[in-house]
GROMACS .gro file of C-alpha atoms in nm:
model
  403
    1UNK     CA    1  -1.997   0.568   1.847
    2UNK     CA    2  -1.637   0.681   1.915
    3UNK     CA    3  -1.410   0.524   1.651
    4UNK     CA    4  -1.031   0.557   1.680
    5UNK     CA    5  -0.855   0.511   1.351
    6UNK     CA    6  -0.475   0.464   1.384
    7UNK     CA    7  -0.211   0.463   1.106
    8UNK     CA    8   0.126   0.318   1.184
    9UNK     CA    9   0.268   0.398   0.845
   10UNK     CA   10   0.567   0.620   0.903
   11UNK     CA   11   0.539   0.783   0.552
   12UNK     CA   12   0.353   1.113   0.549
   13UNK     CA   13   0.100   0.972   0.308
   14UNK     CA   14   0.061   0.704   0.047
   15UNK     CA   15  -0.196   0.481  -0.135
   16UNK     CA   16  -0.214   0.277   0.173
   17UNK     CA   17  -0.373   0.559   0.371
   18UNK     CA   18  -0.675   0.603   0.131
   19UNK     CA   19  -0.864   0.306   0.289
   20UNK     CA   20  -0.856   0.431   0.649
   21UNK     CA   21  -0.921   0.787   0.537
   22UNK     CA   22  -1.246   0.671   0.348
   23UNK     CA   23  -1.349   0.476   0.651
   24UNK     CA   24  -1.307   0.778   0.872
   25UNK     CA   25  -1.486   1.006   0.635
   26UNK     CA   26  -1.776   0.765   0.615
   27UNK     CA   27  -1.781   0.731   0.983
   28UNK     CA   28  -1.806   1.110   1.025
   29UNK     CA   29  -2.079   1.138   0.762
   30UNK     CA   30  -2.294   0.893   0.950
   31UNK     CA   31  -2.268   1.079   1.280
   32UNK     CA   32  -1.994   0.891   1.451
   33UNK     CA   33  -1.723   1.059   1.648
   34UNK     CA   34  -1.380   0.985   1.494
   35UNK     CA   35  -1.036   1.038   1.626
   36UNK     CA   36  -0.739   0.983   1.382
   37UNK     CA   37  -0.403   0.902   1.526
   38UNK     CA   38  -0.101   0.958   1.294
   39UNK     CA   39   0.273   1.013   1.338
   40UNK     CA   40   0.375   1.370   1.399
   41UNK     CA   41   0.550   1.485   1.085
   42UNK     CA   42   0.683   1.838   1.063
   43UNK     CA   43   0.390   1.934   0.826
   44UNK     CA   44   0.035   1.810   0.856
   45UNK     CA   45  -0.057   1.618   0.546
   46UNK     CA   46  -0.347   1.779   0.357
   47UNK     CA   47  -0.543   1.461   0.369
   48UNK     CA   48  -0.531   1.460   0.748
   49UNK     CA   49  -0.617   1.824   0.760
   50UNK     CA   50  -0.925   1.749   0.540
   51UNK     CA   51  -1.041   1.487   0.796
   52UNK     CA   52  -0.998   1.743   1.081
   53UNK     CA   53  -1.187   1.999   0.879
   54UNK     CA   54  -1.485   1.752   0.852
   55UNK     CA   55  -1.479   1.702   1.226
   56UNK     CA   56  -1.217   1.436   1.307
   57UNK     CA   57  -1.012   1.474   1.634
   58UNK     CA   58  -0.639   1.474   1.559
   59UNK     CA   59  -0.401   1.268   1.773
   60UNK     CA   60  -0.031   1.280   1.680
   61UNK     CA   61   0.246   1.057   1.809
   62UNK     CA   62   0.630   1.077   1.795
   63UNK     CA   63   0.790   0.906   1.503
   64UNK     CA   64   0.989   0.582   1.571
   65UNK     CA   65   1.362   0.601   1.580
   66UNK     CA   66   1.414   0.401   1.256
   67UNK     CA   67   1.243   0.686   1.057
   68UNK     CA   68   1.537   0.878   0.909
   69UNK     CA   69   1.365   1.196   0.791
   70UNK     CA   70   1.341   1.363   1.140
   71UNK     CA   71   1.590   1.557   1.356
   72UNK     CA   72   1.861   1.333   1.530
   73UNK     CA   73   1.747   1.450   1.880
   74UNK     CA   74   1.393   1.317   1.799
   75UNK     CA   75   1.537   0.986   1.681
   76UNK     CA   76   1.753   0.955   1.987
   77UNK     CA   77   1.461   1.023   2.225
   78UNK     CA   78   1.242   0.770   2.048
   79UNK     CA   79   1.524   0.508   2.074
   80UNK     CA   80   1.563   0.575   2.445
   81UNK     CA   81   1.191   0.536   2.494
   82UNK     CA   82   1.181   0.214   2.302
   83UNK     CA   83   1.474   0.059   2.484
   84UNK     CA   84   1.299   0.148   2.819
   85UNK     CA   85   0.986  -0.023   2.706
   86UNK     CA   86   0.783   0.307   2.714
   87UNK     CA   87   0.575   0.191   2.416
   88UNK     CA   88   0.396  -0.026   2.670
   89UNK     CA   89   0.300   0.282   2.881
   90UNK     CA   90   0.036   0.543   2.798
   91UNK     CA   91   0.288   0.822   2.757
   92UNK     CA   92   0.207   0.879   2.392
   93UNK     CA   93  -0.156   0.779   2.420
   94UNK     CA   94  -0.289   0.997   2.706
   95UNK     CA   95  -0.531   1.189   2.482
   96UNK     CA   96  -0.671   0.865   2.337
   97UNK     CA   97  -0.716   0.717   2.697
   98UNK     CA   98  -0.910   1.033   2.795
   99UNK     CA   99  -1.124   1.014   2.489
  100UNK     CA  100  -1.224   0.654   2.564
  101UNK     CA  101  -1.264   0.504   2.209
  102UNK     CA  102  -1.537   0.234   2.172
  103UNK     CA  103  -1.367   0.055   1.886
  104UNK     CA  104  -1.017   0.085   1.722
  105UNK     CA  105  -0.895   0.030   1.365
  106UNK     CA  106  -0.525   0.003   1.318
  107UNK     CA  107  -0.392   0.033   0.966
  108UNK     CA  108  -0.036  -0.088   0.893
  109UNK     CA  109   0.197  -0.022   0.598
  110UNK     CA  110   0.339  -0.358   0.669
  111UNK     CA  111   0.156  -0.677   0.784
  112UNK     CA  112   0.366  -0.711   1.099
  113UNK     CA  113   0.494  -0.373   1.193
  114UNK     CA  114   0.764  -0.337   1.460
  115UNK     CA  115   0.562  -0.052   1.615
  116UNK     CA  116   0.282  -0.289   1.705
  117UNK     CA  117   0.289  -0.600   1.921
  118UNK     CA  118   0.070  -0.775   2.174
  119UNK     CA  119   0.211  -0.569   2.466
  120UNK     CA  120   0.182  -0.231   2.297
  121UNK     CA  121  -0.011   0.011   2.515
  122UNK     CA  122  -0.302   0.053   2.272
  123UNK     CA  123  -0.349  -0.327   2.255
  124UNK     CA  124  -0.340  -0.366   2.630
  125UNK     CA  125  -0.588  -0.075   2.661
  126UNK     CA  126  -0.829  -0.246   2.427
  127UNK     CA  127  -0.800  -0.580   2.601
  128UNK     CA  128  -0.835  -0.435   2.951
  129UNK     CA  129  -1.136  -0.220   2.864
  130UNK     CA  130  -1.296  -0.474   2.636
  131UNK     CA  131  -1.264  -0.245   2.327
  132UNK     CA  132  -1.273  -0.437   2.001
  133UNK     CA  133  -0.983  -0.378   1.756
  134UNK     CA  134  -0.936  -0.454   1.391
  135UNK     CA  135  -0.621  -0.476   1.191
  136UNK     CA  136  -0.559  -0.372   0.827
  137UNK     CA  137  -0.258  -0.493   0.629
  138UNK     CA  138  -0.155  -0.291   0.322
  139UNK     CA  139   0.168  -0.477   0.231
  140UNK     CA  140   0.381  -0.782   0.311
  141UNK     CA  141   0.724  -0.894   0.203
  142UNK     CA  142   0.763  -1.175  -0.048
  143UNK     CA  143   1.022  -1.350   0.167
  144UNK     CA  144   1.053  -1.443   0.529
  145UNK     CA  145   1.102  -1.173   0.785
  146UNK     CA  146   1.433  -1.122   0.958
  147UNK     CA  147   1.286  -1.150   1.306
  148UNK     CA  148   1.322  -1.386   1.606
  149UNK     CA  149   1.083  -1.625   1.758
  150UNK     CA  150   0.974  -1.381   2.016
  151UNK     CA  151   0.856  -1.145   1.744
  152UNK     CA  152   0.653  -1.427   1.581
  153UNK     CA  153   0.497  -1.527   1.914
  154UNK     CA  154   0.393  -1.165   1.989
  155UNK     CA  155   0.223  -1.134   1.655
  156UNK     CA  156   0.037  -1.461   1.687
  157UNK     CA  157  -0.106  -1.329   2.017
  158UNK     CA  158  -0.192  -0.995   1.850
  159UNK     CA  159  -0.383  -1.186   1.581
  160UNK     CA  160  -0.563  -1.409   1.827
  161UNK     CA  161  -0.690  -1.094   2.020
  162UNK     CA  162  -0.816  -0.887   1.724
  163UNK     CA  163  -1.175  -0.904   1.608
  164UNK     CA  164  -1.082  -0.910   1.237
  165UNK     CA  165  -0.776  -0.897   1.015
  166UNK     CA  166  -0.824  -0.728   0.677
  167UNK     CA  167  -0.575  -0.780   0.396
  168UNK     CA  168  -0.571  -0.601   0.058
  169UNK     CA  169  -0.388  -0.882  -0.097
  170UNK     CA  170  -0.436  -1.255  -0.112
  171UNK     CA  171  -0.059  -1.326  -0.145
  172UNK     CA  172   0.001  -1.099   0.147
  173UNK     CA  173  -0.237  -1.314   0.353
  174UNK     CA  174  -0.081  -1.645   0.248
  175UNK     CA  175   0.264  -1.507   0.323
  176UNK     CA  176   0.157  -1.395   0.671
  177UNK     CA  177   0.029  -1.749   0.738
  178UNK     CA  178   0.366  -1.886   0.645
  179UNK     CA  179   0.553  -1.625   0.847
  180UNK     CA  180   0.369  -1.727   1.155
  181UNK     CA  181   0.321  -2.092   1.074
  182UNK     CA  182  -0.050  -2.061   1.146
  183UNK     CA  183  -0.388  -2.006   0.993
  184UNK     CA  184  -0.514  -1.657   1.054
  185UNK     CA  185  -0.865  -1.657   1.189
  186UNK     CA  186  -1.108  -1.387   1.087
  187UNK     CA  187  -0.889  -1.286   0.787
  188UNK     CA  188  -1.072  -1.119   0.514
  189UNK     CA  189  -0.970  -0.956   0.179
  190UNK     CA  190  -1.077  -0.597   0.123
  191UNK     CA  191  -1.011  -0.357  -0.160
  192UNK     CA  192  -0.866  -0.006  -0.144
  193UNK     CA  193  -1.090   0.271  -0.279
  194UNK     CA  194  -1.003   0.424  -0.616
  195UNK     CA  195  -0.938   0.798  -0.694
  196UNK     CA  196  -1.059   0.750  -1.047
  197UNK     CA  197  -1.409   0.695  -1.178
  198UNK     CA  198  -1.488   0.360  -1.318
  199UNK     CA  199  -1.748   0.520  -1.551
  200UNK     CA  200  -1.501   0.751  -1.724
  201UNK     CA  201  -1.374   0.651  -2.067
  202UNK     CA  202  -1.028   0.802  -2.127
  203UNK     CA  203  -0.932   0.791  -2.494
  204UNK     CA  204  -0.619   0.596  -2.568
  205UNK     CA  205  -0.329   0.837  -2.636
  206UNK     CA  206  -0.205   0.737  -2.985
  207UNK     CA  207   0.167   0.794  -3.045
  208UNK     CA  208   0.448   0.665  -3.250
  209UNK     CA  209   0.660   0.577  -2.955
  210UNK     CA  210   0.584   0.392  -2.624
  211UNK     CA  211   0.500   0.630  -2.344
  212UNK     CA  212   0.536   0.459  -2.007
  213UNK     CA  213   0.459   0.598  -1.654
  214UNK     CA  214   0.605   0.468  -1.330
  215UNK     CA  215   0.365   0.575  -1.059
  216UNK     CA  216   0.494   0.509  -0.713
  217UNK     CA  217   0.658   0.677  -0.404
  218UNK     CA  218   1.027   0.743  -0.496
  219UNK     CA  219   1.152   0.484  -0.254
  220UNK     CA  220   1.373   0.237  -0.433
  221UNK     CA  221   1.405  -0.014  -0.153
  222UNK     CA  222   1.032  -0.099  -0.199
  223UNK     CA  223   0.925   0.036  -0.539
  224UNK     CA  224   1.236  -0.069  -0.735
  225UNK     CA  225   1.276   0.222  -0.973
  226UNK     CA  226   1.651   0.174  -0.962
  227UNK     CA  227   1.616  -0.184  -1.088
  228UNK     CA  228   1.410  -0.070  -1.381
  229UNK     CA  229   1.659   0.200  -1.484
  230UNK     CA  230   1.940  -0.054  -1.466
  231UNK     CA  231   1.748  -0.286  -1.691
  232UNK     CA  232   1.657   0.012  -1.927
  233UNK     CA  233   2.022   0.115  -1.955
  234UNK     CA  234   2.113  -0.199  -2.160
  235UNK     CA  235   2.239  -0.146  -2.514
  236UNK     CA  236   1.941  -0.348  -2.651
  237UNK     CA  237   1.717  -0.055  -2.548
  238UNK     CA  238   1.951   0.242  -2.626
  239UNK     CA  239   1.857   0.241  -2.989
  240UNK     CA  240   1.483   0.245  -2.926
  241UNK     CA  241   1.260   0.549  -2.892
  242UNK     CA  242   1.050   0.564  -2.580
  243UNK     CA  243   0.948   0.790  -2.292
  244UNK     CA  244   0.935   0.697  -1.919
  245UNK     CA  245   0.808   0.938  -1.666
  246UNK     CA  246   0.848   0.889  -1.283
  247UNK     CA  247   0.539   1.011  -1.102
  248UNK     CA  248   0.562   1.067  -0.722
  249UNK     CA  249   0.776   1.208  -0.460
  250UNK     CA  250   1.000   1.046  -0.196
  251UNK     CA  251   1.340   1.022  -0.036
  252UNK     CA  252   1.521   0.877  -0.339
  253UNK     CA  253   1.439   1.135  -0.595
  254UNK     CA  254   1.799   1.279  -0.603
  255UNK     CA  255   1.944   0.922  -0.641
  256UNK     CA  256   1.710   0.840  -0.930
  257UNK     CA  257   1.796   1.162  -1.109
  258UNK     CA  258   2.159   1.086  -1.067
  259UNK     CA  259   2.100   0.730  -1.211
  260UNK     CA  260   1.922   0.883  -1.509
  261UNK     CA  261   2.232   1.088  -1.579
  262UNK     CA  262   2.474   0.796  -1.493
  263UNK     CA  263   2.294   0.567  -1.743
  264UNK     CA  264   2.271   0.842  -2.010
  265UNK     CA  265   1.890   0.835  -2.023
  266UNK     CA  266   1.829   1.207  -2.036
  267UNK     CA  267   1.585   1.291  -2.305
  268UNK     CA  268   1.400   0.960  -2.255
  269UNK     CA  269   1.340   0.947  -1.877
  270UNK     CA  270   1.156   1.236  -1.694
  271UNK     CA  271   1.022   1.328  -1.354
  272UNK     CA  272   0.657   1.436  -1.322
  273UNK     CA  273   0.630   1.492  -0.944
  274UNK     CA  274   0.300   1.438  -0.759
  275UNK     CA  275  -0.016   1.448  -0.973
  276UNK     CA  276  -0.345   1.485  -0.764
  277UNK     CA  277  -0.562   1.365  -1.052
  278UNK     CA  278  -0.429   1.028  -1.155
  279UNK     CA  279  -0.638   1.022  -1.483
  280UNK     CA  280  -0.432   1.311  -1.609
  281UNK     CA  281  -0.133   1.075  -1.621
  282UNK     CA  282  -0.323   0.826  -1.832
  283UNK     CA  283  -0.443   1.095  -2.083
  284UNK     CA  284  -0.090   1.099  -2.213
  285UNK     CA  285   0.067   0.756  -2.112
  286UNK     CA  286  -0.005   0.398  -2.240
  287UNK     CA  287   0.160   0.166  -1.989
  288UNK     CA  288   0.224   0.155  -1.614
  289UNK     CA  289   0.559   0.022  -1.497
  290UNK     CA  290   0.589  -0.109  -1.140
  291UNK     CA  291   0.896  -0.317  -1.053
  292UNK     CA  292   0.827  -0.334  -0.683
  293UNK     CA  293   1.006  -0.550  -0.430
  294UNK     CA  294   0.699  -0.561  -0.206
  295UNK     CA  295   0.338  -0.476  -0.252
  296UNK     CA  296  -0.015  -0.533  -0.140
  297UNK     CA  297  -0.246  -0.456  -0.428
  298UNK     CA  298  -0.094  -0.136  -0.561
  299UNK     CA  299  -0.343   0.145  -0.598
  300UNK     CA  300  -0.152   0.280  -0.896
  301UNK     CA  301  -0.207  -0.051  -1.087
  302UNK     CA  302  -0.572  -0.071  -1.026
  303UNK     CA  303  -0.621   0.287  -1.122
  304UNK     CA  304  -0.421   0.253  -1.436
  305UNK     CA  305  -0.625  -0.053  -1.535
  306UNK     CA  306  -0.955   0.132  -1.456
  307UNK     CA  307  -0.833   0.404  -1.692
  308UNK     CA  308  -0.794   0.144  -1.960
  309UNK     CA  309  -0.411   0.104  -1.946
  310UNK     CA  310  -0.206  -0.201  -1.942
  311UNK     CA  311   0.098  -0.261  -1.722
  312UNK     CA  312   0.444  -0.423  -1.663
  313UNK     CA  313   0.467  -0.547  -1.303
  314UNK     CA  314   0.676  -0.774  -1.085
  315UNK     CA  315   0.503  -1.070  -0.927
  316UNK     CA  316   0.471  -0.935  -0.579
  317UNK     CA  317   0.149  -0.886  -0.388
  318UNK     CA  318  -0.160  -0.932  -0.603
  319UNK     CA  319  -0.023  -0.740  -0.905
  320UNK     CA  320  -0.005  -1.043  -1.131
  321UNK     CA  321  -0.336  -1.176  -0.999
  322UNK     CA  322  -0.518  -0.854  -1.102
  323UNK     CA  323  -0.327  -0.805  -1.433
  324UNK     CA  324  -0.350  -1.183  -1.528
  325UNK     CA  325  -0.305  -1.215  -1.912
  326UNK     CA  326  -0.376  -0.848  -1.975
  327UNK     CA  327  -0.026  -0.727  -1.934
  328UNK     CA  328   0.334  -0.821  -1.869
  329UNK     CA  329   0.463  -0.983  -1.559
  330UNK     CA  330   0.830  -0.995  -1.458
  331UNK     CA  331   0.921  -1.330  -1.298
  332UNK     CA  332   1.195  -1.198  -1.070
  333UNK     CA  333   1.395  -0.892  -0.969
  334UNK     CA  334   1.704  -0.962  -1.171
  335UNK     CA  335   1.806  -0.720  -1.450
  336UNK     CA  336   1.777  -0.996  -1.704
  337UNK     CA  337   1.418  -1.092  -1.607
  338UNK     CA  338   1.306  -0.728  -1.621
  339UNK     CA  339   1.479  -0.679  -1.960
  340UNK     CA  340   1.305  -0.995  -2.094
  341UNK     CA  341   0.957  -0.873  -1.987
  342UNK     CA  342   1.029  -0.516  -2.110
  343UNK     CA  343   1.134  -0.655  -2.446
  344UNK     CA  344   0.816  -0.853  -2.468
  345UNK     CA  345   0.615  -0.546  -2.384
  346UNK     CA  346   0.784  -0.321  -2.634
  347UNK     CA  347   0.755  -0.586  -2.917
  348UNK     CA  348   0.378  -0.591  -2.837
  349UNK     CA  349   0.340  -0.216  -2.842
  350UNK     CA  350   0.073  -0.214  -3.115
  351UNK     CA  351  -0.147  -0.440  -2.884
  352UNK     CA  352  -0.128  -0.214  -2.570
  353UNK     CA  353  -0.461  -0.040  -2.644
  354UNK     CA  354  -0.644  -0.377  -2.663
  355UNK     CA  355  -0.468  -0.501  -2.346
  356UNK     CA  356  -0.577  -0.186  -2.177
  357UNK     CA  357  -0.943  -0.250  -2.266
  358UNK     CA  358  -0.908  -0.595  -2.113
  359UNK     CA  359  -0.762  -0.439  -1.796
  360UNK     CA  360  -1.062  -0.212  -1.763
  361UNK     CA  361  -1.292  -0.514  -1.804
  362UNK     CA  362  -1.113  -0.695  -1.529
  363UNK     CA  363  -1.152  -0.409  -1.290
  364UNK     CA  364  -1.516  -0.356  -1.371
  365UNK     CA  365  -1.581  -0.730  -1.335
  366UNK     CA  366  -1.383  -0.804  -1.021
  367UNK     CA  367  -1.412  -0.501  -0.792
  368UNK     CA  368  -1.677  -0.448  -0.523
  369UNK     CA  369  -1.747  -0.082  -0.485
  370UNK     CA  370  -1.940  -0.124  -0.160
  371UNK     CA  371  -1.672  -0.274   0.058
  372UNK     CA  372  -1.590   0.051   0.251
  373UNK     CA  373  -1.965   0.060   0.361
  374UNK     CA  374  -1.941  -0.299   0.477
  375UNK     CA  375  -1.620  -0.230   0.663
  376UNK     CA  376  -1.786   0.054   0.855
  377UNK     CA  377  -2.087  -0.154   0.938
  378UNK     CA  378  -1.846  -0.427   1.077
  379UNK     CA  379  -1.651  -0.167   1.282
  380UNK     CA  380  -1.963  -0.026   1.446
  381UNK     CA  381  -2.102  -0.374   1.513
  382UNK     CA  382  -2.371  -0.401   1.251
  383UNK     CA  383  -2.211  -0.662   1.040
  384UNK     CA  384  -2.015  -0.980   1.124
  385UNK     CA  385  -1.658  -1.005   1.013
  386UNK     CA  386  -1.742  -1.316   0.815
  387UNK     CA  387  -1.979  -1.103   0.604
  388UNK     CA  388  -1.724  -0.823   0.542
  389UNK     CA  389  -1.500  -0.814   0.244
  390UNK     CA  390  -1.425  -1.155   0.094
  391UNK     CA  391  -1.304  -1.489   0.220
  392UNK     CA  392  -0.943  -1.523   0.096
  393UNK     CA  393  -0.990  -1.852  -0.097
  394UNK     CA  394  -1.319  -1.727  -0.250
  395UNK     CA  395  -1.146  -1.408  -0.349
  396UNK     CA  396  -0.872  -1.604  -0.532
  397UNK     CA  397  -1.132  -1.819  -0.704
  398UNK     CA  398  -1.316  -1.518  -0.820
  399UNK     CA  399  -0.998  -1.351  -0.956
  400UNK     CA  400  -0.887  -1.660  -1.150
  401UNK     CA  401  -1.220  -1.695  -1.330
  402UNK     CA  402  -1.245  -1.526  -1.663
  403UNK     CA  403  -1.463  -1.218  -1.670
   0.00000   0.00000   0.00000
């Protein structure tokens, strides 16, 4: 079968890409033809190159005008094309049209992306040629979208036409229902694949001071690193010994380094860059920090828990659902609420190892390691959507039961 996998996430790569990459890899391994369609960044991401090396056909599209990290001329051209309605034409999809996919999977960094609506060429192509298409949502905002009614109506029609809508987060799903004022038919909860082994047993790194790791793309508007630094700069924490390391790359690294200097946190806050093997982070760190403003189910949280580490998270996406009572949940995004949760965490430092063991138990007891196989069976027509992933309400019930 010819499977087209489309990513409409403008970032070169992120945790949200691991699901569709795994799906494409399994599709290739089972003898299917796979085309992957991604935005054309200046350098091809190694993960995409790996897919091509395994036999995937690569299709690249121009970046949208709102993506800042591209030459001005490219942004201007994209804006002109958008204003002329050229996203409704085949101009950027001619290779896909010639390839004639038999099924399409569209993975979005946001639940309702501005790049995708019911009149987008790819959707029109699928409907005109009776090609089934499935949607994957990796993140939603915790408040209502700043969009008009036309946007909402378009996404309602998009949902009605798709064969299945897969969410990685229950709260994302519920928010999407609220955003469109409708139940979402064929909605299922599915879990992202992990890059750490659930069978490994990392020893807990004993130390006299707390060692925290903030593992996320360095993009403050979503991941909230600046909020945590602001909270950390309070005098109540200045006399305490601790270490915090930011792991990841992104557009706000310079700003975060400036904030570390501005708040006088040199010697306590460090930058570790990108680490391919996540378990290496947890050989030396004891607690994950993630004060995000929006999430799905953050891969960095589940991987930290799988490595036996507890966490401090904001109550966005399914972070608090997964962490439950095995860590520390910030009730809001204000400096005071972050400080309160951080103080509680630091006061409970001697208990972090035990909490980490509870975290690992939750991951072992709640995850389904076979969901990617089921998703592929659904995509190629061997399994119904209703038997793929989990029903949202059944998922929530499972997560709130004690292991």
